[in-house]
Amino acid sequence: MRVIVLGSGVIGTSVAYYLARSGHDVTVIDRQPGPALETSYANAGEVSPGYSAPWAGPGVPMKAIKWLLMQHSPLVVKPMLDAALWRFCLQMLANCNAEAYEVNKSRMVRLAEYSRDCLRELRDETGIRYDERTRGTLQLFRTQKQLDGVAKDIEVLKSSGVPFEVLDRKGFVEVEPGLAETQHKFVGALRLPGDETGDCFKFTQSLAKMAEALGVRFRFGVAIEGLEQAGSRITGVRTAEGLLTADQYVVALGSYSTALLARFLGKGGLAAGGEVKDGGNPTVSGRFGPGQVVKY
Ligand SMILES: Cc1cc2nc3c(=O)[nH]c(=O)nc-3n(C[C@H](O)[C@H](O)[C@H](O)COP(=O)(O)OP(=O)(O)OC[C@H]3O[C@@H](n4cnc5c(N)ncnc54)[C@H](O)[C@@H]3O)c2cc1C
């Protein structure tokens, strides 16, 4: 099958690698001169399934108001007449309760755990190196209130079977002796031994080379302008270098995916293969629609 993957960040490149490994004829298009030069270039490098959590949660609306009033605010919302923005805010608000938080977090943890296990399998299979470390992560808490606040997360970790430890000062200094001098600044820690870290840019650059060795063609410096559609089928990708066609299309443009698919969203979904269907949730890369982020 001929497949065009739109975007060569960590998601597009991984999809291309797995499709080529399954014997498909894959072309990847990206406007940058190489893989992983946008969001996947410099992230925090955490592979932390246990920390996967929805932004929407109990207490977030009050926190958001406080943040918006801060001088160096971690949250900026430009009020404008944009239906998509207000629809997003209302959906966010509707999910700021304990029930929705638990459901959304448990789904994200399951997905992230599966993704982490695929990463381990890929590492064993290919020997890919990306400054990875597999010694877990430690979240430190400055106040008792913060430490008490992870109780709801711990319930999800327990129900998802994710190993964890809640550590006191003696405990986290044993795990990380470098904290001995500053232990008085923290009341405790949550350790997730199954977590890892690594360089997402290096990972994606190396995986792209492996995908190329499997026959994947990367077309860099090509801007995507839109999708061609005939009836209920996507029939091609309009680019600055002309129309490109395939049997199937995977959209992995990161935060730019929604804009490309905007005219499809809300009019019924896209099923795998770019066919428009009524009433379904939008699915683009065969499994997840825009807005559901899989952390690499
Ligand atoms: C500051 C920060 C820290 C983060 N830390 C972590 C972390 O510790 N752990 C973690 O798991 N996640 C982290 N993330 C999230 C993670 O980096 C992203 O989820 C991931 O990189 C998204 O990959 P992607 O392939 O979907 O998108 P991208 O890497 O953005 O790839 C999309 C590609 O599409 C291309 N593209 C877009 N539009 C067009 C167009 N019109 N024409 C042609 N090409 C186009 C771009 O050039 C780009 O290469 C962090 C994100 C940020 C911003």
Short mmCIF file of C-alpha atoms and ligand atoms in Angstrom, two decimals:
data_model
loop_
_atom_site.label_atom_id
_atom_site.label_comp_id
_atom_site.label_asym_id
_atom_site.label_seq_id
_atom_site.Cartn_x
_atom_site.Cartn_y
_atom_site.Cartn_z
CA MET A 1 0.00 0.00 0.00
CA ARG A 2 1.29 3.51 -0.78
CA VAL A 3 1.10 5.78 2.30
CA ILE A 4 1.89 9.48 2.65
CA VAL A 5 2.78 10.62 6.18
CA LEU A 6 2.31 14.35 6.71
CA GLY A 7 4.98 15.53 9.19
CA SER A 8 8.32 14.11 10.36
CA GLY A 9 8.26 14.96 14.03
CA VAL A 10 8.59 12.05 16.49
CA ILE A 11 5.02 10.91 15.70
CA GLY A 12 5.21 11.03 11.87
CA THR A 13 8.68 9.46 11.79
CA SER A 14 7.64 6.63 14.17
CA VAL A 15 4.50 5.93 12.11
CA ALA A 16 6.61 5.88 8.93
CA TYR A 17 9.10 3.46 10.50
CA TYR A 18 6.41 1.02 11.64
CA LEU A 19 4.52 1.21 8.31
CA ALA A 20 7.72 0.51 6.34
CA ARG A 21 8.60 -2.33 8.71
CA SER A 22 5.14 -3.80 7.87
CA GLY A 23 6.03 -3.64 4.17
CA HIS A 24 4.21 -0.48 3.05
CA ASP A 25 5.56 2.02 0.51
CA VAL A 26 5.94 5.21 2.57
CA THR A 27 6.64 8.86 1.73
CA VAL A 28 7.02 11.49 4.47
CA ILE A 29 6.48 15.20 3.71
CA ASP A 30 7.77 18.02 5.92
CA ARG A 31 8.37 21.74 5.45
CA GLN A 32 11.57 21.67 7.55
CA PRO A 33 14.99 20.64 6.14
CA GLY A 34 15.10 17.54 8.37
CA PRO A 35 13.18 15.45 10.96
CA ALA A 36 12.20 16.71 14.44
CA LEU A 37 12.88 20.42 13.93
CA GLU A 38 9.66 21.71 15.48
CA THR A 39 7.99 20.52 18.74
CA SER A 40 10.07 17.31 18.85
CA TYR A 41 13.33 19.34 18.69
CA ALA A 42 13.73 20.42 22.31
CA ASN A 43 11.20 18.97 24.73
CA ALA A 44 11.90 17.96 28.35
CA GLY A 45 12.72 14.40 27.27
CA GLU A 46 10.58 12.66 29.87
CA VAL A 47 9.04 9.29 29.06
CA SER A 48 6.64 9.41 31.98
CA PRO A 49 3.49 7.34 31.54
CA GLY A 50 2.62 7.71 35.23
CA TYR A 51 2.66 11.49 34.99
CA SER A 52 0.41 11.58 31.93
CA ALA A 53 -2.50 13.67 33.05
CA PRO A 54 -5.20 15.80 31.46
CA TRP A 55 -4.88 19.55 31.88
CA ALA A 56 -8.54 19.60 32.86
CA GLY A 57 -8.97 18.65 36.52
CA PRO A 58 -10.68 19.66 39.76
CA GLY A 59 -9.57 23.17 40.84
CA VAL A 60 -8.05 24.08 37.45
CA PRO A 61 -10.57 26.86 36.65
CA MET A 62 -9.66 28.70 39.90
CA LYS A 63 -5.93 28.13 39.25
CA ALA A 64 -6.39 29.43 35.69
CA ILE A 65 -7.95 32.66 36.94
CA LYS A 66 -5.02 33.10 39.39
CA TRP A 67 -2.50 32.37 36.60
CA LEU A 68 -4.15 34.87 34.25
CA LEU A 69 -3.73 37.59 36.89
CA MET A 70 -0.02 36.83 37.42
CA GLN A 71 2.67 39.09 35.89
CA HIS A 72 4.65 36.19 34.39
CA SER A 73 1.62 34.04 33.76
CA PRO A 74 2.09 30.36 32.75
CA LEU A 75 -1.23 30.66 30.95
CA VAL A 76 -2.17 33.24 28.30
CA VAL A 77 -5.64 33.32 26.70
CA LYS A 78 -6.27 36.03 24.12
CA PRO A 79 -10.03 36.61 24.29
CA MET A 80 -11.28 36.71 20.68
CA LEU A 81 -14.42 35.85 18.71
CA ASP A 82 -13.20 32.37 17.80
CA ALA A 83 -15.80 29.60 18.06
CA ALA A 84 -13.11 26.89 18.23
CA LEU A 85 -11.42 28.66 21.19
CA TRP A 86 -14.68 29.00 23.17
CA ARG A 87 -15.75 25.46 22.26
CA PHE A 88 -12.36 24.25 23.61
CA CYS A 89 -12.77 26.31 26.82
CA LEU A 90 -16.27 24.90 27.40
CA GLN A 91 -15.09 21.33 26.78
CA MET A 92 -12.16 21.96 29.13
CA LEU A 93 -14.51 23.33 31.81
CA ALA A 94 -16.84 20.33 31.42
CA ASN A 95 -13.88 18.05 32.23
CA CYS A 96 -12.67 19.94 35.33
CA ASN A 97 -14.20 17.47 37.81
CA ALA A 98 -12.89 14.42 39.69
CA GLU A 99 -14.87 11.82 37.67
CA ALA A 100 -13.76 13.12 34.26
CA TYR A 101 -10.19 13.57 35.54
CA GLU A 102 -9.96 9.96 36.67
CA VAL A 103 -11.39 8.61 33.37
CA ASN A 104 -9.18 10.84 31.19
CA LYS A 105 -6.05 10.19 33.25
CA SER A 106 -6.55 6.41 33.28
CA ARG A 107 -6.94 6.41 29.47
CA MET A 108 -3.82 8.54 29.05
CA VAL A 109 -1.78 6.36 31.44
CA ARG A 110 -2.80 3.15 29.64
CA LEU A 111 -1.92 4.66 26.26
CA ALA A 112 1.39 6.08 27.50
CA GLU A 113 2.33 2.79 29.16
CA TYR A 114 1.68 0.96 25.89
CA SER A 115 3.74 3.57 24.05
CA ARG A 116 6.64 3.26 26.53
CA ASP A 117 6.61 -0.54 26.13
CA CYS A 118 6.75 -0.13 22.33
CA LEU A 119 9.75 2.18 22.82
CA ARG A 120 11.54 -0.46 24.91
CA GLU A 121 10.80 -3.14 22.30
CA LEU A 122 12.07 -0.84 19.53
CA ARG A 123 15.25 -0.09 21.53
CA ASP A 124 15.93 -3.80 22.05
CA GLU A 125 15.15 -4.56 18.41
CA THR A 126 17.17 -1.77 16.76
CA GLY A 127 19.78 -0.77 19.38
CA ILE A 128 18.70 2.88 18.83
CA ARG A 129 20.58 5.28 21.20
CA TYR A 130 19.34 8.73 22.22
CA ASP A 131 21.01 9.53 25.58
CA GLU A 132 18.29 7.45 27.20
CA ARG A 133 18.24 6.74 30.95
CA THR A 134 15.93 4.09 32.40
CA ARG A 135 16.21 4.77 36.14
CA GLY A 136 12.78 6.26 36.78
CA THR A 137 11.78 9.81 37.68
CA LEU A 138 11.31 11.59 40.99
CA GLN A 139 8.71 14.33 41.60
CA LEU A 140 9.60 16.47 44.65
CA PHE A 141 7.01 18.34 46.73
CA ARG A 142 7.75 21.54 48.69
CA THR A 143 4.54 21.56 50.79
CA GLN A 144 2.40 18.94 52.57
CA LYS A 145 -0.61 20.29 50.60
CA GLN A 146 1.15 19.45 47.32
CA LEU A 147 2.08 15.97 48.57
CA ASP A 148 -1.52 15.34 49.72
CA GLY A 149 -2.67 16.51 46.28
CA VAL A 150 -1.18 13.45 44.52
CA ALA A 151 -3.64 11.14 46.30
CA LYS A 152 -6.01 11.21 43.29
CA ASP A 153 -3.13 10.44 40.90
CA ILE A 154 -2.01 7.56 43.10
CA GLU A 155 -5.50 6.05 42.86
CA VAL A 156 -5.15 6.05 39.06
CA LEU A 157 -1.62 4.62 39.24
CA LYS A 158 -2.93 1.82 41.50
CA SER A 159 -5.90 1.08 39.21
CA SER A 160 -3.60 1.15 36.14
CA GLY A 161 -1.02 -1.10 37.80
CA VAL A 162 1.78 1.49 37.48
CA PRO A 163 4.57 0.87 40.06
CA PHE A 164 5.25 3.89 42.32
CA GLU A 165 6.76 4.87 45.66
CA VAL A 166 5.89 7.76 47.95
CA LEU A 167 9.16 8.70 49.65
CA ASP A 168 10.02 10.76 52.73
CA ARG A 169 13.26 12.77 52.96
CA LYS A 170 15.38 9.74 53.92
CA GLY A 171 13.80 7.82 51.03
CA PHE A 172 14.41 10.35 48.24
CA VAL A 173 17.99 11.06 49.39
CA GLU A 174 18.71 7.31 49.18
CA VAL A 175 17.37 7.32 45.61
CA GLU A 176 19.12 10.59 44.69
CA PRO A 177 22.08 11.34 47.03
CA GLY A 178 22.55 14.65 45.20
CA LEU A 179 19.51 15.94 47.14
CA ALA A 180 21.19 15.48 50.56
CA GLU A 181 22.13 19.18 50.89
CA THR A 182 18.68 20.48 49.89
CA GLN A 183 16.40 17.83 51.44
CA HIS A 184 15.07 20.37 53.96
CA LYS A 185 13.35 22.24 51.10
CA PHE A 186 11.06 19.29 50.30
CA VAL A 187 8.52 17.33 52.35
CA GLY A 188 8.48 14.21 50.21
CA ALA A 189 8.57 12.72 46.71
CA LEU A 190 6.71 10.46 44.29
CA ARG A 191 9.01 8.05 42.47
CA LEU A 192 7.98 6.26 39.27
CA PRO A 193 10.62 3.57 38.67
CA GLY A 194 9.14 2.64 35.25
CA ASP A 195 9.78 6.07 33.79
CA GLU A 196 12.64 6.97 31.45
CA THR A 197 14.28 10.02 29.89
CA GLY A 198 15.98 10.65 26.57
CA ASP A 199 16.68 13.12 23.74
CA CYS A 200 13.62 13.24 21.47
CA PHE A 201 15.52 15.02 18.69
CA LYS A 202 18.32 12.41 18.64
CA PHE A 203 15.74 9.59 18.82
CA THR A 204 13.78 10.91 15.85
CA GLN A 205 16.87 11.67 13.75
CA SER A 206 18.16 8.11 14.31
CA LEU A 207 14.78 6.50 13.67
CA ALA A 208 14.43 8.49 10.43
CA LYS A 209 17.73 6.99 9.23
CA MET A 210 16.44 3.51 10.08
CA ALA A 211 13.16 4.24 8.27
CA GLU A 212 15.12 5.44 5.21
CA ALA A 213 17.07 2.15 5.28
CA LEU A 214 13.68 0.37 5.11
CA GLY A 215 12.83 2.39 1.96
CA VAL A 216 10.94 5.39 3.39
CA ARG A 217 11.32 8.49 1.17
CA PHE A 218 11.56 11.79 3.12
CA ARG A 219 10.62 14.92 1.15
CA PHE A 220 11.93 17.85 3.22
CA GLY A 221 11.40 21.53 2.55
CA VAL A 222 7.92 20.83 1.16
CA ALA A 223 5.07 22.92 2.60
CA ILE A 224 1.66 21.24 2.78
CA GLU A 225 -1.17 23.58 1.74
CA GLY A 226 -4.24 21.38 2.03
CA LEU A 227 -5.97 18.08 1.30
CA GLU A 228 -7.76 17.21 -1.96
CA GLN A 229 -11.08 15.46 -1.49
CA ALA A 230 -13.52 13.76 -3.85
CA GLY A 231 -16.82 12.90 -2.23
CA SER A 232 -15.97 11.02 0.94
CA ARG A 233 -12.36 10.24 0.00
CA ILE A 234 -9.11 12.15 0.44
CA THR A 235 -7.53 11.98 -3.00
CA GLY A 236 -4.27 13.86 -2.46
CA VAL A 237 -2.09 16.31 -0.57
CA ARG A 238 -1.69 19.78 -2.08
CA THR A 239 1.89 20.97 -1.55
CA ALA A 240 4.08 23.83 -2.73
CA GLU A 241 5.55 21.28 -5.14
CA GLY A 242 2.24 20.07 -6.55
CA LEU A 243 -0.31 17.37 -5.74
CA LEU A 244 0.97 14.14 -4.11
CA THR A 245 -1.26 11.06 -4.06
CA ALA A 246 -1.32 7.69 -2.23
CA ASP A 247 -3.73 4.96 -1.09
CA GLN A 248 -3.70 6.16 2.52
CA TYR A 249 -2.71 9.33 4.38
CA VAL A 250 -1.50 9.86 7.97
CA VAL A 251 -1.69 13.38 9.40
CA ALA A 252 1.06 13.95 12.01
CA LEU A 253 1.57 17.71 11.82
CA GLY A 254 1.58 18.16 15.60
CA SER A 255 -0.31 21.29 16.65
CA TYR A 256 -0.87 22.15 12.97
CA SER A 257 -2.98 19.02 12.33
CA THR A 258 -6.21 20.59 13.56
CA ALA A 259 -5.93 23.56 11.16
CA LEU A 260 -5.42 21.21 8.18
CA LEU A 261 -8.38 19.07 9.21
CA ALA A 262 -10.58 21.93 10.45
CA ARG A 263 -13.04 21.63 7.56
CA PHE A 264 -13.58 17.94 8.37
CA LEU A 265 -13.89 18.22 12.15
CA GLY A 266 -17.46 18.46 13.42
CA LYS A 267 -18.88 17.30 10.04
CA GLY A 268 -18.56 13.66 11.03
CA GLY A 269 -15.12 12.05 11.43
CA LEU A 270 -12.38 10.81 9.19
CA ALA A 271 -11.89 7.06 9.41
CA ALA A 272 -8.51 5.43 8.77
CA GLY A 273 -7.63 5.99 5.12
CA GLY A 274 -9.09 9.47 4.87
CA GLU A 275 -12.74 8.50 4.25
CA VAL A 276 -15.41 10.84 5.64
CA LYS A 277 -18.02 9.05 7.85
CA ASP A 278 -20.93 10.55 9.77
CA GLY A 279 -21.09 11.02 13.51
CA GLY A 280 -17.81 9.31 14.41
CA ASN A 281 -15.04 10.84 16.44
CA PRO A 282 -12.34 12.09 14.05
CA THR A 283 -9.66 9.45 13.62
CA VAL A 284 -6.71 10.35 11.48
CA SER A 285 -3.72 8.13 12.06
CA GLY A 286 -5.91 5.08 12.16
CA ARG A 287 -6.30 5.31 15.95
CA PHE A 288 -6.34 8.76 17.54
CA GLY A 289 -7.84 12.11 16.43
CA PRO A 290 -6.33 15.55 16.85
CA GLY A 291 -6.23 16.67 20.46
CA GLN A 292 -5.39 13.24 21.84
CA VAL A 293 -1.66 13.43 22.31
CA VAL A 294 0.51 10.40 22.65
CA LYS A 295 3.69 11.25 24.38
CA TYR A 296 6.59 9.51 22.71
C1 LIG B 1 8.33 22.67 26.07
C2 LIG B 1 7.80 21.27 25.80
C3 LIG B 1 8.22 20.22 26.61
C4 LIG B 1 7.72 18.94 26.37
N1 LIG B 1 8.18 17.91 27.13
C5 LIG B 1 7.75 16.66 26.88
C6 LIG B 1 8.27 15.55 27.63
O1 LIG B 1 9.11 15.68 28.53
N2 LIG B 1 7.80 14.30 27.34
C7 LIG B 1 6.90 14.10 26.35
O2 LIG B 1 6.51 12.95 26.15
N3 LIG B 1 6.38 15.14 25.60
C8 LIG B 1 6.82 16.39 25.86
N4 LIG B 1 6.33 17.41 25.11
C9 LIG B 1 5.35 17.13 24.03
C10 LIG B 1 6.10 16.52 22.82
O3 LIG B 1 7.27 17.26 22.54
C11 LIG B 1 5.14 16.53 21.64
O4 LIG B 1 3.95 15.83 21.99
C12 LIG B 1 5.76 15.85 20.40
O5 LIG B 1 7.02 16.40 20.11
C13 LIG B 1 4.81 16.07 19.22
O6 LIG B 1 5.39 15.42 18.12
P1 LIG B 1 4.68 15.56 16.70
O7 LIG B 1 5.45 14.68 15.77
O8 LIG B 1 3.22 15.30 16.86
O9 LIG B 1 4.81 17.11 16.32
P2 LIG B 1 6.05 17.93 15.75
O10 LIG B 1 7.34 17.46 16.30
O11 LIG B 1 5.71 19.36 15.88
O12 LIG B 1 6.06 17.50 14.19
C14 LIG B 1 5.13 18.03 13.30
C15 LIG B 1 5.88 18.21 11.98
O13 LIG B 1 4.94 18.69 11.02
C16 LIG B 1 5.58 19.62 10.17
N5 LIG B 1 4.56 20.49 9.62
C17 LIG B 1 3.60 21.19 10.30
N6 LIG B 1 2.81 21.86 9.43
C18 LIG B 1 3.30 21.60 8.17
C19 LIG B 1 2.94 22.01 6.86
N7 LIG B 1 1.89 22.81 6.66
N8 LIG B 1 3.68 21.57 5.82
C20 LIG B 1 4.71 20.70 6.01
N9 LIG B 1 5.12 20.27 7.24
C21 LIG B 1 4.42 20.72 8.30
C22 LIG B 1 6.57 20.36 11.08
O14 LIG B 1 7.66 20.89 10.34
C23 LIG B 1 7.00 19.25 12.06
O15 LIG B 1 8.23 18.66 11.70
C24 LIG B 1 6.80 18.72 25.32
C25 LIG B 1 6.38 19.77 24.48
C26 LIG B 1 6.86 21.04 24.74
C27 LIG B 1 6.42 22.17 23.84
#
